[in-house]
CSV table of C-alpha atoms in Angstrom, one decimal:
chain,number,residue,atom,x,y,z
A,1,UNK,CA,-45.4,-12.1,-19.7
A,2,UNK,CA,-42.9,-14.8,-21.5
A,3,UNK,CA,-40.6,-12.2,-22.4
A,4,UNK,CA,-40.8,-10.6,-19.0
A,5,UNK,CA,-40.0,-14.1,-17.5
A,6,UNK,CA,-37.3,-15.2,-19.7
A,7,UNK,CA,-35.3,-12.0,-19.1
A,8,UNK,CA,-35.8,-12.1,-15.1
A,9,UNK,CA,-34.3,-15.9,-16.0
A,10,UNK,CA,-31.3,-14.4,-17.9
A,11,UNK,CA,-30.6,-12.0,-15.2
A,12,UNK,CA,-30.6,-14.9,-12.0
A,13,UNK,CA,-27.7,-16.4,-14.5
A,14,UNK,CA,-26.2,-13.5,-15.3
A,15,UNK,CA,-25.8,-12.8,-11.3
A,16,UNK,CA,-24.8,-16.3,-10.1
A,17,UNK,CA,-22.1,-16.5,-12.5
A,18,UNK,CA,-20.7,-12.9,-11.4
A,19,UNK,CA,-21.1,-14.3,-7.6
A,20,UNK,CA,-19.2,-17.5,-8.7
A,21,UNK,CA,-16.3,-15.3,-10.0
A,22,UNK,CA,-16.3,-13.1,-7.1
A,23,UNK,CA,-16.2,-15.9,-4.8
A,24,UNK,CA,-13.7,-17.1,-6.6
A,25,UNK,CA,-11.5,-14.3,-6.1
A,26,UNK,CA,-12.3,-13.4,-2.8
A,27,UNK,CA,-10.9,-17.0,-2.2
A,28,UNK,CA,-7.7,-16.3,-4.2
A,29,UNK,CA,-7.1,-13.1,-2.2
A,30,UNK,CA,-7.9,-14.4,1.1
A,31,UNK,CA,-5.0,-17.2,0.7
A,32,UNK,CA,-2.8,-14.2,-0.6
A,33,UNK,CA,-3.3,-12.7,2.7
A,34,UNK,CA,-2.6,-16.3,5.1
A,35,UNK,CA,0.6,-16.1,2.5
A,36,UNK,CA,2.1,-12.7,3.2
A,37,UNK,CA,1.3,-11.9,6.9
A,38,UNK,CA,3.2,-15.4,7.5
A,39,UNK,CA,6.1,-13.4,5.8
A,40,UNK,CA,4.9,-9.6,7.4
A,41,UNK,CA,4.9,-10.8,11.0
A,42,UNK,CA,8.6,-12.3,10.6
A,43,UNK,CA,9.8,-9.3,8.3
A,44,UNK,CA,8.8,-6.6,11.5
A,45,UNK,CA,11.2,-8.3,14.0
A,46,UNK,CA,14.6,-8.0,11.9
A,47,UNK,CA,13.1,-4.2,10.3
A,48,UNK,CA,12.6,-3.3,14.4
A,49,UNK,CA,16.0,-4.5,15.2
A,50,UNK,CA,17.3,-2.8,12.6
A,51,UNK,CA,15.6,0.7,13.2
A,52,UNK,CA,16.4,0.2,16.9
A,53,UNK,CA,20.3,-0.3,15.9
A,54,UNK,CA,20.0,3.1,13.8
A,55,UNK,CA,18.5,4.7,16.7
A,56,UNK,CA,20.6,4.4,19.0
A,57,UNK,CA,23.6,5.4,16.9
A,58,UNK,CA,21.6,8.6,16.3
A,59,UNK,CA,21.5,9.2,20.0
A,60,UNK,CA,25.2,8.6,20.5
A,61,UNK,CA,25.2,11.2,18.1
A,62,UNK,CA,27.5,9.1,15.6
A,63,UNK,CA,25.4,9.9,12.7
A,64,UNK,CA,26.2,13.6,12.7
A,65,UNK,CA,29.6,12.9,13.3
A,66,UNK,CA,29.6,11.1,10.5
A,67,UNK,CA,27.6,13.2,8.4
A,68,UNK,CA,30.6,15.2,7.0
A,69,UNK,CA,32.4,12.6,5.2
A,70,UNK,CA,33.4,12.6,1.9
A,71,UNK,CA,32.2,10.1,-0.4
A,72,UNK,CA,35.4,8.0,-2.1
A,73,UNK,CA,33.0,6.7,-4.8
A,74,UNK,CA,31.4,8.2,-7.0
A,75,UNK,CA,29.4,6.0,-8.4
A,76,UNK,CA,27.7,4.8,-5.2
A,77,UNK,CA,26.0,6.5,-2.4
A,78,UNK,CA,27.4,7.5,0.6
A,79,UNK,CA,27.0,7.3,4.3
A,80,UNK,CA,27.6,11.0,4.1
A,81,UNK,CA,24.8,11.8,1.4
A,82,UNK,CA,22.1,9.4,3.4
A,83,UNK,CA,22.5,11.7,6.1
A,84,UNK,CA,23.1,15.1,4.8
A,85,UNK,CA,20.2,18.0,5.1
A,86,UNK,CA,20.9,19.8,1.5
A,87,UNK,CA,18.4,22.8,0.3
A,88,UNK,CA,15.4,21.0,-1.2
A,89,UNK,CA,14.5,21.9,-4.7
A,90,UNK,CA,12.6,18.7,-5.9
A,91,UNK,CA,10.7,16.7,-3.3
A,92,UNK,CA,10.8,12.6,-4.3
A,93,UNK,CA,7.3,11.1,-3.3
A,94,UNK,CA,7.5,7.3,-3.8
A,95,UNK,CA,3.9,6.1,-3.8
A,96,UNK,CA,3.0,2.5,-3.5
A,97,UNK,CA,-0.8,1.7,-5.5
A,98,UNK,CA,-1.7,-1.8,-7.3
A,99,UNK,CA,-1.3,-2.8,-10.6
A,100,UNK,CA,-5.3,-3.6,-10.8
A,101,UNK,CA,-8.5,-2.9,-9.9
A,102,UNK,CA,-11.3,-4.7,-7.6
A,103,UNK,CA,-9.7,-3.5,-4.2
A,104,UNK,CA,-12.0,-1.4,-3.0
A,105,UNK,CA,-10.9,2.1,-1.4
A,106,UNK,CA,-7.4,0.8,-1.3
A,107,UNK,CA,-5.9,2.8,-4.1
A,108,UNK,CA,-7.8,5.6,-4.3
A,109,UNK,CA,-7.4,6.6,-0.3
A,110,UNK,CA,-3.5,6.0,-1.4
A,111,UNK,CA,-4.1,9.1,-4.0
A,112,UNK,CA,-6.4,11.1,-2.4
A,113,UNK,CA,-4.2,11.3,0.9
A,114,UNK,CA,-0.9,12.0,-1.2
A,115,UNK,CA,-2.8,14.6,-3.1
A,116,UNK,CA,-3.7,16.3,0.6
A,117,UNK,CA,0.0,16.2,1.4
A,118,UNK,CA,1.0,17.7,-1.4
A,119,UNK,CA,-1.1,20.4,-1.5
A,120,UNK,CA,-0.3,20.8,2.3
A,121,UNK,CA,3.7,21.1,1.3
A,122,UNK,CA,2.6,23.0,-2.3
A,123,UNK,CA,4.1,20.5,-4.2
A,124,UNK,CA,3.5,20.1,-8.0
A,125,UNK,CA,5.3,19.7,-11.4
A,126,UNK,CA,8.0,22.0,-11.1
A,127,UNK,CA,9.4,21.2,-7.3
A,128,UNK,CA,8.0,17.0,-6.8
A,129,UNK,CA,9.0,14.1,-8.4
A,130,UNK,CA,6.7,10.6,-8.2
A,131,UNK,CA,8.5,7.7,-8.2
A,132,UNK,CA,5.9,5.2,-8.7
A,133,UNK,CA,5.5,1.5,-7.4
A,134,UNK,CA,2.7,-0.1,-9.1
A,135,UNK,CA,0.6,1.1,-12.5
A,136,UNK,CA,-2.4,2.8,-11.1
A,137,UNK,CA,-0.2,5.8,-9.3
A,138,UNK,CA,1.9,5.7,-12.2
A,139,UNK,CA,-0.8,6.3,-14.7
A,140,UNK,CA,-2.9,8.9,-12.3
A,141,UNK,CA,0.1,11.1,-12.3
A,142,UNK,CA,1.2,11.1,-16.0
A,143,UNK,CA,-2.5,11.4,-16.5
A,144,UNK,CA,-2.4,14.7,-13.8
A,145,UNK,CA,0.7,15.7,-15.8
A,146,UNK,CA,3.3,15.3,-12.5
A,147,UNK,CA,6.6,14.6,-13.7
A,148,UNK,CA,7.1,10.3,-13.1
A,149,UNK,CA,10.6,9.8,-12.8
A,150,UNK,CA,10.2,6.2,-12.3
A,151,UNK,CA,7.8,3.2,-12.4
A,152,UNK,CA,8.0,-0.5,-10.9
A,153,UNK,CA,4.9,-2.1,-12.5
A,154,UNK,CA,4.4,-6.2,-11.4
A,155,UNK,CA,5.1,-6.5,-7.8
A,156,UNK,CA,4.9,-10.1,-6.7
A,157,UNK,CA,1.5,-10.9,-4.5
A,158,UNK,CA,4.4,-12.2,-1.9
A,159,UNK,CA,7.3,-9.4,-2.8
A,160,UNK,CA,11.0,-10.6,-1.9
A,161,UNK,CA,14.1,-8.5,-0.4
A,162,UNK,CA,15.7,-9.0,-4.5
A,163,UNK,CA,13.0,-7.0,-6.1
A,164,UNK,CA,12.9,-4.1,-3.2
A,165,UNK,CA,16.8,-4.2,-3.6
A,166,UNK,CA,16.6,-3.2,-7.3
A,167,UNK,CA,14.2,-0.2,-6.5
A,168,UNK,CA,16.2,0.8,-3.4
A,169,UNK,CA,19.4,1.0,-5.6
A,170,UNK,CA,17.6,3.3,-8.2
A,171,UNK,CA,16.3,5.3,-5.7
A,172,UNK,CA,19.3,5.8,-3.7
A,173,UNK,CA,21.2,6.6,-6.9
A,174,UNK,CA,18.4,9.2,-8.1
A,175,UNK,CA,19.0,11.1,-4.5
A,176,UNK,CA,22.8,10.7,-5.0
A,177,UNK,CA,22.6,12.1,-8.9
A,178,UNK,CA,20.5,15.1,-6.9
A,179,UNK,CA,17.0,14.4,-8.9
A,180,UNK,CA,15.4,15.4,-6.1
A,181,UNK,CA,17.0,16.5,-2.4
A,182,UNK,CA,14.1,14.4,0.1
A,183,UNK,CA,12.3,11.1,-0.1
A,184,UNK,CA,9.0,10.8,1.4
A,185,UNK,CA,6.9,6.9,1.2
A,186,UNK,CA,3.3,6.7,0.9
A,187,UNK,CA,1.2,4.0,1.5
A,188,UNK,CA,-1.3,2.5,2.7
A,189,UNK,CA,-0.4,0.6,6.4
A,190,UNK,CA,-2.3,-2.8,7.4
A,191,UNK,CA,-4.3,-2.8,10.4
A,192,UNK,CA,-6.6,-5.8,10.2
A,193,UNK,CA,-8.5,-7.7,7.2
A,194,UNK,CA,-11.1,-5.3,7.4
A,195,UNK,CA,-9.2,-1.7,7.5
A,196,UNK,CA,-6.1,-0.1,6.6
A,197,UNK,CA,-4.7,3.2,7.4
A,198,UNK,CA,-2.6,6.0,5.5
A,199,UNK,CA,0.7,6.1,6.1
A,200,UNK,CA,4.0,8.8,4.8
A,201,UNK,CA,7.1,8.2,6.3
A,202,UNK,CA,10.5,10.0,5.1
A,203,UNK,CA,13.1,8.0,3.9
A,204,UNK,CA,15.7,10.4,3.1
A,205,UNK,CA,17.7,11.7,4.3
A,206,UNK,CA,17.9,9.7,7.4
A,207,UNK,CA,17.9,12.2,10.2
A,208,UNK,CA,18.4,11.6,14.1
A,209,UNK,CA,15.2,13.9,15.2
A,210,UNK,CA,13.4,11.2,13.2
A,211,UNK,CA,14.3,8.9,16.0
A,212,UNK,CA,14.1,11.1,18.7
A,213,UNK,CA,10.6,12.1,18.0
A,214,UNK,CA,9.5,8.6,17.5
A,215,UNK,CA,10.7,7.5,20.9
A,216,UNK,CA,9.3,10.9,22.3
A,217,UNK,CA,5.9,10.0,21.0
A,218,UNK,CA,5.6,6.3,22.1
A,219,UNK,CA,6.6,7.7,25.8
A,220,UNK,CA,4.5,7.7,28.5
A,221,UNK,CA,3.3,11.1,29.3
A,222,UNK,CA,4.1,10.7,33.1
A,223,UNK,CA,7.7,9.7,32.2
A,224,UNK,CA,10.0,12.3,33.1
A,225,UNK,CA,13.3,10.1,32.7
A,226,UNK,CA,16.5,12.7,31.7
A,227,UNK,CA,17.8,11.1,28.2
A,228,UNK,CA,21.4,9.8,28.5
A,229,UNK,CA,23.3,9.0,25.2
A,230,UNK,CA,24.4,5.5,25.0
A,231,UNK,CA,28.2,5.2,24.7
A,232,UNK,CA,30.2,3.0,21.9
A,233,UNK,CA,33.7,1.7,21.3
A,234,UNK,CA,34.0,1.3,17.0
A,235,UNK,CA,35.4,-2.1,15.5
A,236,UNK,CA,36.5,-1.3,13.1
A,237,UNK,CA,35.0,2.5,12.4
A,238,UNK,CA,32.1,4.1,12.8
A,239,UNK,CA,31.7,4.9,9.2
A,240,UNK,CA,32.6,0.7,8.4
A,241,UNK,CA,30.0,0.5,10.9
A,242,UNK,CA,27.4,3.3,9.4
A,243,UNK,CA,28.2,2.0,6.1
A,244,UNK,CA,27.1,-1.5,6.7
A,245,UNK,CA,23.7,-0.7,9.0
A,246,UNK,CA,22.4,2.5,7.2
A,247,UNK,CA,21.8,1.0,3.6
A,248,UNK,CA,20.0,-2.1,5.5
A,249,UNK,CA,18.1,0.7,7.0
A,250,UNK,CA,17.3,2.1,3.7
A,251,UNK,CA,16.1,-1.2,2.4
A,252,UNK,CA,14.4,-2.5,5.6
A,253,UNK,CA,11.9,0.9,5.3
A,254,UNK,CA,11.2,0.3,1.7
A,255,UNK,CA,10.4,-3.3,1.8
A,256,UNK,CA,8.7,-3.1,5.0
A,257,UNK,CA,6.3,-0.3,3.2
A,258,UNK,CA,6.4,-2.8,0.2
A,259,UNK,CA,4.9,-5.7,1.9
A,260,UNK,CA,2.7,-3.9,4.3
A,261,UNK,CA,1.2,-2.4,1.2
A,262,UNK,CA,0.8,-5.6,-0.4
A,263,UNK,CA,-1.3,-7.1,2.8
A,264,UNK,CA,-3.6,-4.3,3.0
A,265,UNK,CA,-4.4,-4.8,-1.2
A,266,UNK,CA,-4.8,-8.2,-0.1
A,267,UNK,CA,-7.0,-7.8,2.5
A,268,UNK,CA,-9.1,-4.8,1.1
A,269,UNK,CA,-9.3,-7.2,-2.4
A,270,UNK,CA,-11.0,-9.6,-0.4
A,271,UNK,CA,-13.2,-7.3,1.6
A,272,UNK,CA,-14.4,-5.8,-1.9
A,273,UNK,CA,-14.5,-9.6,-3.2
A,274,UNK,CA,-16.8,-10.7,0.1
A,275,UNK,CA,-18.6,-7.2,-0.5
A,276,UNK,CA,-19.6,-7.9,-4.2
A,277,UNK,CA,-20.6,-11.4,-3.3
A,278,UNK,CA,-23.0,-10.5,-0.8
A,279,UNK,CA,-24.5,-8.3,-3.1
A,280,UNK,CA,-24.7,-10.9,-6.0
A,281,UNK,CA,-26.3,-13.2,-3.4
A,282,UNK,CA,-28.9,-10.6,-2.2
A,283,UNK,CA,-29.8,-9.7,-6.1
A,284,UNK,CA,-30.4,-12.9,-6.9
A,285,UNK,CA,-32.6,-13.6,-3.6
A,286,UNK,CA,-34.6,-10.4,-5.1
A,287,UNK,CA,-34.7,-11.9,-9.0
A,288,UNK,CA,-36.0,-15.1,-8.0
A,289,UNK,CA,-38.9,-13.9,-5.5
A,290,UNK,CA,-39.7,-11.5,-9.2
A,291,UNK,CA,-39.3,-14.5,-11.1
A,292,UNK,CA,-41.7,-16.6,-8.5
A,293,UNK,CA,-44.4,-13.9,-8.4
A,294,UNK,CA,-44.4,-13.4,-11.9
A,295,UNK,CA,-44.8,-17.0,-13.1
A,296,UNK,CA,-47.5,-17.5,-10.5
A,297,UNK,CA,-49.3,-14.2,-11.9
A,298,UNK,CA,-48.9,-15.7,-15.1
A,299,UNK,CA,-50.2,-19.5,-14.1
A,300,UNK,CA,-53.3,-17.2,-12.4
A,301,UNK,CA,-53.9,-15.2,-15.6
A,302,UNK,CA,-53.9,-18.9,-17.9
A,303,UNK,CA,-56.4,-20.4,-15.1
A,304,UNK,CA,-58.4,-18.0,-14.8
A,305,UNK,CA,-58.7,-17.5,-19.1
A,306,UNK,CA,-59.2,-21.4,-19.1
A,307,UNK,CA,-62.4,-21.1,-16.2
A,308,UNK,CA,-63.7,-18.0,-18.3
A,309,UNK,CA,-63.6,-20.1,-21.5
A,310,UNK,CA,-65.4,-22.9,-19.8
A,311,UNK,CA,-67.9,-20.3,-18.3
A,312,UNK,CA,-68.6,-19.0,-22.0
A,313,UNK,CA,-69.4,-22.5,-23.8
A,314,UNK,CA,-71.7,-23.5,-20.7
């Protein structure tokens, strides 16, 4: 009965250290959170400015005028390239995980949900490419033997516009060296602090029915307003112009899917965190009401041998 107490005792530690670290972090992740939605909420007015910008070139039909000329460097994308439809061979899939565990379902819905699409599209190893931003897609796809073209590992729990620059240029200059011929993003989108939702978007090449479906779909169903293409006068060209608002484009959708990422791993680490706590707090509610009963059966068992003794010398 010792025994049997002093390992119930080793367990109630045991537990309440484990609810101490998992307080711990679901405090750390919860300030993470306060942190980046200060920086999400301000991020989604300039990347809605920007996509509105883009969208209304695309109804003024610019972008397809602009869509045949030639590139004069060769070294650097053009406006041309961003908004040519080539054949597709290879199919770029740039999917946004964490770099660590303890987030709950936040990776794996990322994975399973990509998987879906792919097999949906029949992509694999001979027509995809997986460009991967954070360790645990990187290392599920080598594992699954999908050809990784490139990995960011160590995003920043508050990422800035410099690091998403650096993996816009090297995917822009992947698409313009023709490793693969279309970009789609995967991720997963934040709702609140206590869901997320799947998200794919394609980034490339940009197209104008992208736009025009978007607006299409946030329409009201009884709204049965003719479309009129906004007019433009060009200062100085439209490809100056084209040049200057589609690689912000480019860069705006990336980050934006960056840092939306990053809150939901915040928020689903702190829901696991919250999650794990409750459940240390209710084991060790449960190993103490053992631990009670069993020292009182043991204080009962050594009366009731001290009143038997007394018994036997009377």
């Amino acid at each position: 009965m010792a025994e049997s107490l002093m390992d119930v005792k080793r367990r109630i530690d045991s537990t309440k250290k484990t609810h101490q670290i998992t307080s711990a972090m679901q405090m750390v992740s919860t300030s993470k959170l306060n942190q980046i939605q200060k920086h999400t909420s301000t991020y989604q007015v300039y990347a809605s400015k920007v996509e509105s910008i883009v969208s209304h070139l695309a109804k003024a039909h610019l972008m397809s005028a602009s869509a045949g000329v030639p590139n004069s460097n060769s070294n650097t994308i053009s406006v041309s390239e961003l908004l040519a439809q080539r054949p597709v061979k290879r199919t770029g899939l740039l999917i946004i995980t964490s770099d660590r565990g303890l987030v709950g379902s936040y990776n794996s819905n990322v994975l399973k949900q990509t998987n879906d699409f792919m097999h949906q599209h029949q992509l694999n190893a001979d027509n995809a490419v997986v460009l991967a931003v954070g360790g645990t897609g990187a290392d599920f796809y080598k594992k699954n033997g999908l050809n990784v073209a490139y990995e960011y590992r160590g995003v920043s729990d508050v990422p800035t516009f410099k690091e998403v620059r650096e993996i816009v240029k090297t995917v822009t200059s992947m698409y313009h060296n023709e490793v693969f011929d279309e970009l789609y993003v995967f991720y997963n989108h934040f709702i609140n602090r206590l869901s997320s939702g799947f998200r794919s978007v394609k980034m490339l090449p940009i197209s104008e029915e992208t736009f025009a479906q978007s607006e299409k779909d946030n329409r009201p169903a009884e709204d049965s307003r003719v479309d009129v293409g906004p007019e433009y006068e060009m200062e100085p060209s439209e490809e100056a112009i084209l040049s200057a608002v589609l690689p912000q484009y480019a860069e705006s959708l990336v980050y934006g899917a960056i840092l939306d990422a990053k809150t939901a791993e915040h928020a689903s680490s702190s829901t696991a965190m919250k999650a794990a706590s409750d459940n240390a707090g209710d084991l060790i509610d449960k190993l103490n009401l053992k631990y009670n009963r069993a020292r009182q059966a043991a204080i009962t068992t050594e009366i009731t041998e001290i009143t038997g003794g007394l018994v036997a010398q009377e």
